[in-house]
Amino acid sequence: MPGQQVPDAPRADEPPAHDSRTREEPTPHTSQEPATGAPATRPARALAAWPAVPLLAALALWGYAVRHTDVSALDDYGLVGALHPAFWAGLAVLTAGFWFTVRDPRRRSRWPLAHVLGLLVMERATQALLYPTPLYAWAWKHDAVVDHLLTSGGLQDADRLGDMAVYDQWPGFFAAQAALVRLLGVDNAAMYMAWWPLVSSVLLLLPLLLIYRTFTTDRRLIWTAVWLFCVANWVGQDYFSPQSVAFALHLGVLAVVLRRYSSRTSGSSGPSGSSASSGSDGPKGLDGPDGRGGVRQGQAVWAVLLSLLVVAVVVSHQLTPGMLVVTLLALALTRRHRDWLPLVTTVVIFLAWCLTAALPFLSAAMPDMIRSVGDVGANVETGYGTTPTGAGAVAMSWAARLLSGSVLLLALAGVLRQRVLRRRAFPLLLLAAAPLPMFVASSYGSEMIFRVLMFMLPGAAFFAAAALLPRVRASAAEAADAAARDTERPSGPSHRRFALPSFPLPSFSPPSPPRLRYGAWLAPLVLLAGTLAFVPSYSGKDRINYFPPREVALVQRLFDQAPDGSLVVAANRNYPLAYEQYWRVDHYWFLDDDRRHVDEIVRDPAGVLARDMAAVDAPARAYFLLTQGQTANSEMNGQLNEAQLRHVRESVAGSPRFERVAENSAGVLYVLKPAS
């Protein structure tokens, strides 16, 4: 009855701050069913489904672009130079559709979700459809580790520490993939790892949404933050790797901690602080043994879940647990999250693994790790092998830098502009700042700067989204408090509040979209620029990362005939199957040596390489492999240029000490003849 109606607490898909928290009774010109219970009119149903139009149009343009894109001859601009123009038009249509959908308070959250999923498909599935073989030499390397587990049934012993030791000491990801290969009944992980970027990116959505919904019910802010996270996550750690899964688990741990281990949320059913009438986790003030038992049971369940997530992170990746520890430490130092259980649990599990299973690797690597502490220059150094070379490589590198820099600047603007978020979402500020100390703790093979950016991104994307929006609504906790105050008033028609339509229209006309304020056009343009910038940042080096089938076939022929104990010599490790059968075949990449030895090879390639390869004893053989993937990596990263690599190839081809085994348009394979 009307006199008994009580205003509901706001939800994530309700109108923004200038509207009432209490939902208005359906009016004849809304997309909901009329109050009489009669079915909605056809125009109303069509209006409710209009967000599908830009989404389907964008996917149609994307499908057309994929069918008309040729990747057989990539240049230094990677996929950017090969994509059909319809792809860029599709991204623009999708971004516009997302922006006007998420800004319209009458649209449900399923439409922003559909647009985000469409974005991930266009971003992460394009390469899987265009390239007939998986990208990234590192993905092929991880496939080799899975293959080793499948063939040998176990890991290498601690006395065989080497280039692959780190994978034997942190085997969680590879053991899970070996089980998945057997479950799917496929030959190896290469059968599906091209689709892993899409899968791993979708896995991030749930913990991201849980984290963001902890601090706001404003769906504009939530979904814009998710969109910015997707377009700014260009660092390439979503491929078939332990990091991709460990990062999702990392966000899962943070979601549990932020929602269940907070002074505002302890003993509540959710982040808003409202008590649940049933469930395992009730309010702190319950009387009687049953209430206290329910609280203890709920706490035990969340502690077990937290421990399982932490264990999965610790056994899968060596860096992510460190990032998790510093983030949980930062949260524990705040009054709102001063619960030390998550931090202590993580530290104990991390140390237990490091002092047992990972101890052989850490004992050997610890001196170098200690020397690298404070070496900030190693994270930003340029020089031999670390400098983008060529107009395309430089342009793609700057696109990535500008994208990350713009998101960080937007985050700073959001912090300064949205005062309510500085208070209510302060833990997200800590999430963005906590990884920074890791920048001086280690260079992590000159990759720490990229990992720090990635771990900062969940918090940075939230505040960057706030900079693109007008004043956001209060947090979930504040909204629930306001709703609770409303429920304390006497119920009745005189106390019901109604939100008047901003643009009154006749009943036969569809409602107009929300009016944009002056200058609001700038926000969607910024969002579009970031969306377009993702492509060169993420796919601009595909000339390095893509290996055509001819190159795969050439390398596969090498391993099909190489006897145990053989040596493979190559310019660098950027080729498919580079670590294939690493437990029985050795590898040597001469561009990894110091520059003086590389200069010796350039002066006399055949002579110096033959000397370096001569120590292999029969029946093992020494092979020299040069492929287009190695050439692309060397040229674009400032190692050896095209003329120098051609000189190396011609010198080996003309030497009587080498015999050509195989050759095609993607590379050439030689074997060192036995000494007479």
mmCIF file of C-alpha atoms in Angstrom, residues 145-151 153 171-189 192 196 240:
data_model
loop_
_atom_site.group_PDB
_atom_site.id
_atom_site.type_symbol
_atom_site.label_atom_id
_atom_site.label_comp_id
_atom_site.label_asym_id
_atom_site.label_seq_id
_atom_site.Cartn_x
_atom_site.Cartn_y
_atom_site.Cartn_z
ATOM 1 C CA VAL A 145 57.371 -25.638 -19.223
ATOM 2 C CA VAL A 146 53.858 -27.120 -19.349
ATOM 3 C CA ASP A 147 55.068 -29.673 -21.898
ATOM 4 C CA HIS A 148 57.927 -30.606 -19.569
ATOM 5 C CA LEU A 149 55.476 -31.272 -16.747
ATOM 6 C CA LEU A 150 53.313 -33.388 -19.039
ATOM 7 C CA THR A 151 56.189 -35.469 -20.402
ATOM 8 C CA GLY A 153 55.575 -35.822 -14.694
ATOM 9 C CA PRO A 171 55.048 -24.156 -10.520
ATOM 10 C CA GLY A 172 51.446 -23.318 -9.609
ATOM 11 C CA PHE A 173 50.408 -21.854 -12.966
ATOM 12 C CA PHE A 174 52.127 -24.566 -14.978
ATOM 13 C CA ALA A 175 50.707 -27.411 -12.923
ATOM 14 C CA ALA A 176 47.216 -25.969 -13.391
ATOM 15 C CA GLN A 177 47.769 -25.636 -17.145
ATOM 16 C CA ALA A 178 49.063 -29.203 -17.400
ATOM 17 C CA ALA A 179 45.858 -30.358 -15.719
ATOM 18 C CA LEU A 180 43.795 -28.177 -18.079
ATOM 19 C CA VAL A 181 45.543 -29.632 -21.153
ATOM 20 C CA ARG A 182 44.657 -33.131 -20.009
ATOM 21 C CA LEU A 183 41.113 -32.100 -19.137
ATOM 22 C CA LEU A 184 40.520 -30.547 -22.575
ATOM 23 C CA GLY A 185 42.170 -33.447 -24.373
ATOM 24 C CA VAL A 186 44.420 -31.220 -26.518
ATOM 25 C CA ASP A 187 48.040 -31.859 -27.472
ATOM 26 C CA ASN A 188 49.500 -28.851 -25.666
ATOM 27 C CA ALA A 189 48.711 -25.402 -24.313
ATOM 28 C CA TYR A 192 44.421 -22.354 -26.797
ATOM 29 C CA TRP A 196 44.505 -16.331 -23.119
ATOM 30 C CA PHE A 240 49.790 -16.941 -21.350
#
